[in-house]
Amino acid sequence: LPENLFESEFFGHEKGSFTGATSQRIGLIEAADGSSLFLDEMGEMPLSMQVKLLHFLENGAFRRVGATRDRKSDVRIIAATNRPLELDVKDGRFRTDLFYRLNVVSFHLPPLRERREDIEPLIDFFLERLKQKFDRPQLRLSDEARSELEAHEWRGNVRELRNTLERTVVLTADDEVKTIYGISRNTEISDSSQSAETISTTTKLEPLAEIEKQHILRVLQEVGGKRERAAAILGITSRTLYRKLQEFSFKN
């Protein structure tokens, strides 16, 4: 969130309070009155924003941008971070008072590779969402593909798993997913001081845009150049397919 929009997004603004404020707007704090507000990546919040958030947490009061009176909001703040905030406090990157104000009850979520029992239900959850997103109700994973996902280390945690599944679905034309895209199968990186020269792979690593282009061409070839059919298989609109073909500089 850009720093200059923090107050407006969080606390709202009055009509005419700044250029572009053509109407009154309720902020997140006010909208969440009587409920909870989840703030992700707290460690990335600039110090100037931390001051404004701390003031609200201490007083339960806020003021819309351009307003002349305070308002109250009863909100439970749930914050998450992937950074060690204790170290940020010591280094002066995170306010001590805000840290202790937020750190009432804390939970440490281990990385996904340390809770492997969560991988299978997460796969099923994201796969169901992708079926709906791309309107592909028959989509399923082969046993080999599922085993590969369950065995991966997932150093990028849930985000990596989700993005890998979505990339794979986009690049798979069939209803059954047999190949997982984006997982290195022939590269083992140890925690020791292994040099880069010793790491090898049997497949050429291509940019995602190039992989997408080749896959779209393959699907078009399989369906005899029928764009509507190709778009349906790819899970995109015919208009999007046409735009992508233009980007690839292909002619009719």
PDB file of C-alpha atoms in Angstrom:
ATOM      1  CA  LEU A   1       0.000   0.000   0.000  1.00  0.00           C
ATOM      2  CA  PRO A   2       1.553   3.368  -0.997  1.00  0.00           C
ATOM      3  CA  GLU A   3       2.391   5.446   2.040  1.00  0.00           C
ATOM      4  CA  ASN A   4       0.359   8.451   0.909  1.00  0.00           C
ATOM      5  CA  LEU A   5      -2.778   6.290   0.679  1.00  0.00           C
ATOM      6  CA  PHE A   6      -2.435   4.646   4.084  1.00  0.00           C
ATOM      7  CA  GLU A   7      -4.693   7.032   6.009  1.00  0.00           C
ATOM      8  CA  SER A   8      -7.350   7.039   3.307  1.00  0.00           C
ATOM      9  CA  GLU A   9      -7.422   3.246   2.968  1.00  0.00           C
ATOM     10  CA  PHE A  10      -7.350   2.550   6.685  1.00  0.00           C
ATOM     11  CA  PHE A  11      -9.347   5.432   8.124  1.00  0.00           C
ATOM     12  CA  GLY A  12     -11.391   6.675   5.161  1.00  0.00           C
ATOM     13  CA  HIS A  13     -11.780  10.215   3.848  1.00  0.00           C
ATOM     14  CA  GLU A  14     -14.336  12.961   3.370  1.00  0.00           C
ATOM     15  CA  LYS A  15     -15.440  14.265   0.007  1.00  0.00           C
ATOM     16  CA  GLY A  16     -13.074  16.924  -1.283  1.00  0.00           C
ATOM     17  CA  SER A  17     -10.395  16.213   1.324  1.00  0.00           C
ATOM     18  CA  PHE A  18      -7.767  15.821  -1.405  1.00  0.00           C
ATOM     19  CA  THR A  19      -7.473  15.742  -5.181  1.00  0.00           C
ATOM     20  CA  GLY A  20      -9.492  12.826  -6.491  1.00  0.00           C
ATOM     21  CA  ALA A  21     -11.667  12.467  -3.375  1.00  0.00           C
ATOM     22  CA  THR A  22     -14.930  12.881  -5.263  1.00  0.00           C
ATOM     23  CA  SER A  23     -17.005  11.126  -2.619  1.00  0.00           C
ATOM     24  CA  GLN A  24     -16.914  10.085   1.013  1.00  0.00           C
ATOM     25  CA  ARG A  25     -15.224   6.760   1.681  1.00  0.00           C
ATOM     26  CA  ILE A  26     -15.275   4.449   4.695  1.00  0.00           C
ATOM     27  CA  GLY A  27     -11.871   2.997   5.573  1.00  0.00           C
ATOM     28  CA  LEU A  28     -10.949  -0.543   6.572  1.00  0.00           C
ATOM     29  CA  ILE A  29     -10.916   0.258  10.283  1.00  0.00           C
ATOM     30  CA  GLU A  30     -14.453   1.622  10.200  1.00  0.00           C
ATOM     31  CA  ALA A  31     -15.745  -1.150   7.945  1.00  0.00           C
ATOM     32  CA  ALA A  32     -14.367  -3.789  10.332  1.00  0.00           C
ATOM     33  CA  ASP A  33     -16.121  -2.334  13.393  1.00  0.00           C
ATOM     34  CA  GLY A  34     -17.267  -5.200  15.619  1.00  0.00           C
ATOM     35  CA  SER A  35     -15.122  -7.767  13.826  1.00  0.00           C
ATOM     36  CA  SER A  36     -11.507  -8.587  12.941  1.00  0.00           C
ATOM     37  CA  LEU A  37      -9.060  -7.046  10.477  1.00  0.00           C
ATOM     38  CA  PHE A  38      -6.170  -9.125   9.139  1.00  0.00           C
ATOM     39  CA  LEU A  39      -2.960  -7.225   8.330  1.00  0.00           C
ATOM     40  CA  ASP A  40      -0.442  -9.284   6.375  1.00  0.00           C
ATOM     41  CA  GLU A  41       3.315  -8.620   6.076  1.00  0.00           C
ATOM     42  CA  MET A  42       3.458  -6.266   9.067  1.00  0.00           C
ATOM     43  CA  GLY A  43       7.239  -6.200   8.841  1.00  0.00           C
ATOM     44  CA  GLU A  44       6.991  -4.263   5.573  1.00  0.00           C
ATOM     45  CA  MET A  45       5.010  -1.368   7.064  1.00  0.00           C
ATOM     46  CA  PRO A  46       6.964   1.938   6.999  1.00  0.00           C
ATOM     47  CA  LEU A  47       7.616   3.643  10.327  1.00  0.00           C
ATOM     48  CA  SER A  48       5.322   6.575   9.524  1.00  0.00           C
ATOM     49  CA  MET A  49       2.432   4.152   9.018  1.00  0.00           C
ATOM     50  CA  GLN A  50       3.295   2.334  12.232  1.00  0.00           C
ATOM     51  CA  VAL A  51       2.784   5.565  14.199  1.00  0.00           C
ATOM     52  CA  LYS A  52      -0.746   6.024  12.822  1.00  0.00           C
ATOM     53  CA  LEU A  53      -1.696   2.410  13.499  1.00  0.00           C
ATOM     54  CA  LEU A  54      -0.303   2.572  17.040  1.00  0.00           C
ATOM     55  CA  HIS A  55      -2.343   5.703  17.776  1.00  0.00           C
ATOM     56  CA  PHE A  56      -5.532   3.882  16.794  1.00  0.00           C
ATOM     57  CA  LEU A  57      -4.647   0.766  18.797  1.00  0.00           C
ATOM     58  CA  GLU A  58      -3.946   2.821  21.907  1.00  0.00           C
ATOM     59  CA  ASN A  59      -7.079   4.960  21.750  1.00  0.00           C
ATOM     60  CA  GLY A  60      -9.554   3.035  19.625  1.00  0.00           C
ATOM     61  CA  ALA A  61     -10.212   6.330  17.851  1.00  0.00           C
ATOM     62  CA  PHE A  62      -9.475   7.511  14.347  1.00  0.00           C
ATOM     63  CA  ARG A  63     -10.289  10.420  12.103  1.00  0.00           C
ATOM     64  CA  ARG A  64     -11.168  10.268   8.442  1.00  0.00           C
ATOM     65  CA  VAL A  65      -8.909  12.320   6.198  1.00  0.00           C
ATOM     66  CA  GLY A  66     -10.461  15.780   5.959  1.00  0.00           C
ATOM     67  CA  ALA A  67     -12.801  15.236   8.933  1.00  0.00           C
ATOM     68  CA  THR A  68     -13.009  17.454  12.028  1.00  0.00           C
ATOM     69  CA  ARG A  69     -14.022  14.881  14.634  1.00  0.00           C
ATOM     70  CA  ASP A  70     -12.823  11.486  15.813  1.00  0.00           C
ATOM     71  CA  ARG A  71     -14.711   8.250  15.390  1.00  0.00           C
ATOM     72  CA  LYS A  72     -14.565   5.007  17.359  1.00  0.00           C
ATOM     73  CA  SER A  73     -14.176   1.486  16.049  1.00  0.00           C
ATOM     74  CA  ASP A  74     -13.982  -1.783  17.981  1.00  0.00           C
ATOM     75  CA  VAL A  75     -11.661  -3.925  15.876  1.00  0.00           C
ATOM     76  CA  ARG A  76      -9.543  -6.953  16.684  1.00  0.00           C
ATOM     77  CA  ILE A  77      -6.268  -6.723  14.771  1.00  0.00           C
ATOM     78  CA  ILE A  78      -4.667  -9.961  13.548  1.00  0.00           C
ATOM     79  CA  ALA A  79      -1.199  -9.367  12.125  1.00  0.00           C
ATOM     80  CA  ALA A  80       1.154 -11.712  10.294  1.00  0.00           C
ATOM     81  CA  THR A  81       4.746 -11.458   9.154  1.00  0.00           C
ATOM     82  CA  ASN A  82       7.392 -13.678   7.626  1.00  0.00           C
ATOM     83  CA  ARG A  83      10.180 -11.631   9.184  1.00  0.00           C
ATOM     84  CA  PRO A  84      11.650 -11.813  12.724  1.00  0.00           C
ATOM     85  CA  LEU A  85      10.182  -8.584  14.097  1.00  0.00           C
ATOM     86  CA  GLU A  86      12.310  -8.853  17.239  1.00  0.00           C
ATOM     87  CA  LEU A  87      15.383  -8.252  15.077  1.00  0.00           C
ATOM     88  CA  ASP A  88      13.645  -5.424  13.220  1.00  0.00           C
ATOM     89  CA  VAL A  89      12.920  -3.780  16.571  1.00  0.00           C
ATOM     90  CA  LYS A  90      16.597  -3.989  17.539  1.00  0.00           C
ATOM     91  CA  ASP A  91      17.624  -2.565  14.162  1.00  0.00           C
ATOM     92  CA  GLY A  92      15.127   0.296  14.410  1.00  0.00           C
ATOM     93  CA  ARG A  93      12.989  -0.860  11.477  1.00  0.00           C
ATOM     94  CA  PHE A  94       9.946  -1.622  13.627  1.00  0.00           C
ATOM     95  CA  ARG A  95       8.612   0.363  16.575  1.00  0.00           C
ATOM     96  CA  THR A  96       9.091  -1.268  19.967  1.00  0.00           C
ATOM     97  CA  ASP A  97       5.786   0.052  21.325  1.00  0.00           C
ATOM     98  CA  LEU A  98       3.810  -1.217  18.336  1.00  0.00           C
ATOM     99  CA  PHE A  99       5.526  -4.609  18.527  1.00  0.00           C
ATOM    100  CA  TYR A 100       4.475  -5.138  22.150  1.00  0.00           C
ATOM    101  CA  ARG A 101       1.026  -3.694  21.476  1.00  0.00           C
ATOM    102  CA  LEU A 102       0.446  -6.293  18.759  1.00  0.00           C
ATOM    103  CA  ASN A 103       2.258  -9.182  20.426  1.00  0.00           C
ATOM    104  CA  VAL A 104      -0.475 -10.084  22.925  1.00  0.00           C
ATOM    105  CA  VAL A 105      -0.991 -13.647  21.712  1.00  0.00           C
ATOM    106  CA  SER A 106       1.417 -14.980  19.106  1.00  0.00           C
ATOM    107  CA  PHE A 107       1.617 -18.183  17.086  1.00  0.00           C
ATOM    108  CA  HIS A 108       4.565 -19.511  15.146  1.00  0.00           C
ATOM    109  CA  LEU A 109       3.547 -21.265  11.938  1.00  0.00           C
ATOM    110  CA  PRO A 110       6.270 -23.718  10.874  1.00  0.00           C
ATOM    111  CA  PRO A 111       7.261 -23.803   7.198  1.00  0.00           C
ATOM    112  CA  LEU A 112       5.227 -26.106   4.986  1.00  0.00           C
ATOM    113  CA  ARG A 113       8.098 -28.595   4.639  1.00  0.00           C
ATOM    114  CA  GLU A 114       7.870 -29.196   8.414  1.00  0.00           C
ATOM    115  CA  ARG A 115       4.131 -29.946   8.365  1.00  0.00           C
ATOM    116  CA  ARG A 116       3.859 -32.269   5.431  1.00  0.00           C
ATOM    117  CA  GLU A 117       0.467 -33.535   6.579  1.00  0.00           C
ATOM    118  CA  ASP A 118      -0.959 -30.171   5.448  1.00  0.00           C
ATOM    119  CA  ILE A 119       0.253 -30.489   1.862  1.00  0.00           C
ATOM    120  CA  GLU A 120      -2.419 -32.931   0.623  1.00  0.00           C
ATOM    121  CA  PRO A 121      -5.444 -30.943   1.898  1.00  0.00           C
ATOM    122  CA  LEU A 122      -3.881 -27.742   0.543  1.00  0.00           C
ATOM    123  CA  ILE A 123      -3.471 -29.374  -2.871  1.00  0.00           C
ATOM    124  CA  ASP A 124      -7.135 -30.399  -2.861  1.00  0.00           C
ATOM    125  CA  PHE A 125      -8.236 -26.944  -1.708  1.00  0.00           C
ATOM    126  CA  PHE A 126      -6.317 -25.039  -4.386  1.00  0.00           C
ATOM    127  CA  LEU A 127      -7.276 -27.553  -7.080  1.00  0.00           C
ATOM    128  CA  GLU A 128     -10.976 -27.017  -6.339  1.00  0.00           C
ATOM    129  CA  ARG A 129     -10.516 -23.262  -6.576  1.00  0.00           C
ATOM    130  CA  LEU A 130      -8.704 -23.612  -9.892  1.00  0.00           C
ATOM    131  CA  LYS A 131     -11.480 -25.830 -11.261  1.00  0.00           C
ATOM    132  CA  GLN A 132     -13.939 -23.031 -10.569  1.00  0.00           C
ATOM    133  CA  LYS A 133     -11.632 -20.241 -11.743  1.00  0.00           C
ATOM    134  CA  PHE A 134     -10.965 -21.832 -15.130  1.00  0.00           C
ATOM    135  CA  ASP A 135     -14.329 -23.625 -15.425  1.00  0.00           C
ATOM    136  CA  ARG A 136     -12.690 -27.047 -15.681  1.00  0.00           C
ATOM    137  CA  PRO A 137     -14.754 -29.318 -13.394  1.00  0.00           C
ATOM    138  CA  GLN A 138     -13.138 -32.531 -14.713  1.00  0.00           C
ATOM    139  CA  LEU A 139      -9.618 -31.429 -13.809  1.00  0.00           C
ATOM    140  CA  ARG A 140      -7.693 -33.965 -11.720  1.00  0.00           C
ATOM    141  CA  LEU A 141      -4.146 -34.893 -10.750  1.00  0.00           C
ATOM    142  CA  SER A 142      -2.502 -38.147 -11.735  1.00  0.00           C
ATOM    143  CA  ASP A 143      -1.022 -40.216  -8.917  1.00  0.00           C
ATOM    144  CA  GLU A 144       2.477 -39.331 -10.135  1.00  0.00           C
ATOM    145  CA  ALA A 145       1.737 -35.597 -10.207  1.00  0.00           C
ATOM    146  CA  ARG A 146       0.204 -35.678  -6.739  1.00  0.00           C
ATOM    147  CA  SER A 147       3.163 -37.627  -5.342  1.00  0.00           C
ATOM    148  CA  GLU A 148       5.553 -35.100  -6.856  1.00  0.00           C
ATOM    149  CA  LEU A 149       3.717 -32.222  -5.204  1.00  0.00           C
ATOM    150  CA  GLU A 150       3.632 -33.989  -1.847  1.00  0.00           C
ATOM    151  CA  ALA A 151       7.362 -34.781  -1.982  1.00  0.00           C
ATOM    152  CA  HIS A 152       8.547 -31.267  -2.867  1.00  0.00           C
ATOM    153  CA  GLU A 153      10.275 -29.135  -0.201  1.00  0.00           C
ATOM    154  CA  TRP A 154       8.154 -25.989  -0.821  1.00  0.00           C
ATOM    155  CA  ARG A 155      10.689 -23.471   0.429  1.00  0.00           C
ATOM    156  CA  GLY A 156       8.276 -20.778  -0.758  1.00  0.00           C
ATOM    157  CA  ASN A 157       5.590 -22.322   1.470  1.00  0.00           C
ATOM    158  CA  VAL A 158       1.881 -22.076   0.610  1.00  0.00           C
ATOM    159  CA  ARG A 159       2.383 -19.323  -1.972  1.00  0.00           C
ATOM    160  CA  GLU A 160       4.790 -21.492  -3.948  1.00  0.00           C
ATOM    161  CA  LEU A 161       2.399 -24.458  -3.838  1.00  0.00           C
ATOM    162  CA  ARG A 162      -0.540 -22.339  -4.977  1.00  0.00           C
ATOM    163  CA  ASN A 163       1.384 -20.655  -7.801  1.00  0.00           C
ATOM    164  CA  THR A 164       2.890 -23.952  -8.984  1.00  0.00           C
ATOM    165  CA  LEU A 165      -0.553 -25.531  -9.191  1.00  0.00           C
ATOM    166  CA  GLU A 166      -2.004 -22.564 -11.080  1.00  0.00           C
ATOM    167  CA  ARG A 167       0.926 -22.484 -13.512  1.00  0.00           C
ATOM    168  CA  THR A 168       0.511 -26.215 -14.102  1.00  0.00           C
ATOM    169  CA  VAL A 169      -3.224 -25.922 -14.743  1.00  0.00           C
ATOM    170  CA  VAL A 170      -2.687 -23.067 -17.204  1.00  0.00           C
ATOM    171  CA  LEU A 171      -0.114 -25.095 -19.118  1.00  0.00           C
ATOM    172  CA  THR A 172      -2.094 -28.365 -19.134  1.00  0.00           C
ATOM    173  CA  ALA A 173      -4.658 -28.934 -21.881  1.00  0.00           C
ATOM    174  CA  ASP A 174      -5.904 -32.354 -20.720  1.00  0.00           C
ATOM    175  CA  ASP A 175      -8.290 -32.982 -17.843  1.00  0.00           C
ATOM    176  CA  GLU A 176      -5.667 -35.100 -16.101  1.00  0.00           C
ATOM    177  CA  VAL A 177      -2.541 -33.310 -14.928  1.00  0.00           C
ATOM    178  CA  LYS A 178       0.468 -35.562 -15.435  1.00  0.00           C
ATOM    179  CA  THR A 179       3.311 -33.023 -15.432  1.00  0.00           C
ATOM    180  CA  ILE A 180       3.978 -30.427 -12.750  1.00  0.00           C
ATOM    181  CA  TYR A 181       5.500 -27.270 -14.202  1.00  0.00           C
ATOM    182  CA  GLY A 182       7.950 -25.203 -12.189  1.00  0.00           C
ATOM    183  CA  ILE A 183       9.468 -27.942 -10.015  1.00  0.00           C
ATOM    184  CA  SER A 184      13.098 -28.862 -10.592  1.00  0.00           C
ATOM    185  CA  ARG A 185      13.312 -32.654 -10.809  1.00  0.00           C
ATOM    186  CA  ASN A 186      17.000 -33.057 -11.531  1.00  0.00           C
ATOM    187  CA  THR A 187      18.559 -30.458  -9.262  1.00  0.00           C
ATOM    188  CA  GLU A 188      19.404 -31.112  -5.649  1.00  0.00           C
ATOM    189  CA  ILE A 189      20.593 -28.103  -3.653  1.00  0.00           C
ATOM    190  CA  SER A 190      22.119 -29.032  -0.322  1.00  0.00           C
ATOM    191  CA  ASP A 191      22.722 -26.769   2.654  1.00  0.00           C
ATOM    192  CA  SER A 192      26.459 -27.318   2.318  1.00  0.00           C
ATOM    193  CA  SER A 193      28.780 -25.090   0.313  1.00  0.00           C
ATOM    194  CA  GLN A 194      28.044 -26.789  -2.997  1.00  0.00           C
ATOM    195  CA  SER A 195      29.308 -24.733  -5.929  1.00  0.00           C
ATOM    196  CA  ALA A 196      26.968 -23.615  -8.673  1.00  0.00           C
ATOM    197  CA  GLU A 197      29.058 -25.471 -11.253  1.00  0.00           C
ATOM    198  CA  THR A 198      28.094 -28.833  -9.749  1.00  0.00           C
ATOM    199  CA  ILE A 199      24.373 -28.180 -10.110  1.00  0.00           C
ATOM    200  CA  SER A 200      23.007 -29.463 -13.364  1.00  0.00           C
ATOM    201  CA  THR A 201      19.688 -30.197 -14.988  1.00  0.00           C
ATOM    202  CA  THR A 202      18.729 -32.224 -18.016  1.00  0.00           C
ATOM    203  CA  THR A 203      16.092 -29.755 -19.188  1.00  0.00           C
ATOM    204  CA  LYS A 204      16.542 -26.232 -20.467  1.00  0.00           C
ATOM    205  CA  LEU A 205      14.966 -23.626 -18.218  1.00  0.00           C
ATOM    206  CA  GLU A 206      12.690 -21.358 -20.233  1.00  0.00           C
ATOM    207  CA  PRO A 207      10.983 -18.073 -19.279  1.00  0.00           C
ATOM    208  CA  LEU A 208       7.336 -18.562 -18.299  1.00  0.00           C
ATOM    209  CA  ALA A 209       6.183 -16.422 -21.254  1.00  0.00           C
ATOM    210  CA  GLU A 210       7.982 -18.741 -23.682  1.00  0.00           C
ATOM    211  CA  ILE A 211       6.463 -21.836 -22.049  1.00  0.00           C
ATOM    212  CA  GLU A 212       3.013 -20.248 -22.298  1.00  0.00           C
ATOM    213  CA  LYS A 213       3.527 -19.405 -25.977  1.00  0.00           C
ATOM    214  CA  GLN A 214       4.635 -22.926 -26.884  1.00  0.00           C
ATOM    215  CA  HIS A 215       1.738 -24.449 -24.963  1.00  0.00           C
ATOM    216  CA  ILE A 216      -0.829 -22.215 -26.671  1.00  0.00           C
ATOM    217  CA  LEU A 217       0.587 -23.174 -30.056  1.00  0.00           C
ATOM    218  CA  ARG A 218       0.458 -26.861 -29.153  1.00  0.00           C
ATOM    219  CA  VAL A 219      -3.182 -26.608 -28.080  1.00  0.00           C
ATOM    220  CA  LEU A 220      -4.082 -24.752 -31.288  1.00  0.00           C
ATOM    221  CA  GLN A 221      -2.370 -27.449 -33.307  1.00  0.00           C
ATOM    222  CA  GLU A 222      -4.226 -30.215 -31.453  1.00  0.00           C
ATOM    223  CA  VAL A 223      -7.638 -28.621 -32.137  1.00  0.00           C
ATOM    224  CA  GLY A 224      -6.895 -27.808 -35.765  1.00  0.00           C
ATOM    225  CA  GLY A 225      -6.577 -24.065 -35.226  1.00  0.00           C
ATOM    226  CA  LYS A 226     -10.091 -23.653 -33.770  1.00  0.00           C
ATOM    227  CA  ARG A 227      -9.637 -20.686 -31.466  1.00  0.00           C
ATOM    228  CA  GLU A 228     -12.852 -21.028 -29.481  1.00  0.00           C
ATOM    229  CA  ARG A 229     -12.053 -24.662 -28.688  1.00  0.00           C
ATOM    230  CA  ALA A 230      -8.451 -23.776 -27.817  1.00  0.00           C
ATOM    231  CA  ALA A 231      -9.589 -20.954 -25.550  1.00  0.00           C
ATOM    232  CA  ALA A 232     -11.977 -23.299 -23.724  1.00  0.00           C
ATOM    233  CA  ILE A 233      -9.188 -25.829 -23.127  1.00  0.00           C
ATOM    234  CA  LEU A 234      -6.815 -23.097 -21.962  1.00  0.00           C
ATOM    235  CA  GLY A 235      -9.428 -21.692 -19.593  1.00  0.00           C
ATOM    236  CA  ILE A 236      -9.363 -18.205 -21.152  1.00  0.00           C
ATOM    237  CA  THR A 237     -11.719 -16.200 -23.355  1.00  0.00           C
ATOM    238  CA  SER A 238     -11.394 -16.121 -27.134  1.00  0.00           C
ATOM    239  CA  ARG A 239     -10.598 -12.430 -26.834  1.00  0.00           C
ATOM    240  CA  THR A 240      -7.716 -13.140 -24.465  1.00  0.00           C
ATOM    241  CA  LEU A 241      -6.402 -15.831 -26.789  1.00  0.00           C
ATOM    242  CA  TYR A 242      -6.530 -13.445 -29.747  1.00  0.00           C
ATOM    243  CA  ARG A 243      -4.647 -10.806 -27.745  1.00  0.00           C
ATOM    244  CA  LYS A 244      -1.975 -13.316 -26.778  1.00  0.00           C
ATOM    245  CA  LEU A 245      -1.557 -14.385 -30.385  1.00  0.00           C
ATOM    246  CA  GLN A 246      -1.091 -10.750 -31.332  1.00  0.00           C
ATOM    247  CA  GLU A 247       1.536 -10.440 -28.632  1.00  0.00           C
ATOM    248  CA  PHE A 248       3.301 -13.462 -30.098  1.00  0.00           C
ATOM    249  CA  SER A 249       3.254 -11.653 -33.486  1.00  0.00           C
ATOM    250  CA  PHE A 250       1.350 -14.445 -35.213  1.00  0.00           C
ATOM    251  CA  LYS A 251      -0.925 -13.773 -38.186  1.00  0.00           C
ATOM    252  CA  ASN A 252      -4.142 -15.562 -39.154  1.00  0.00           C
TER     253      ASN A 252
END
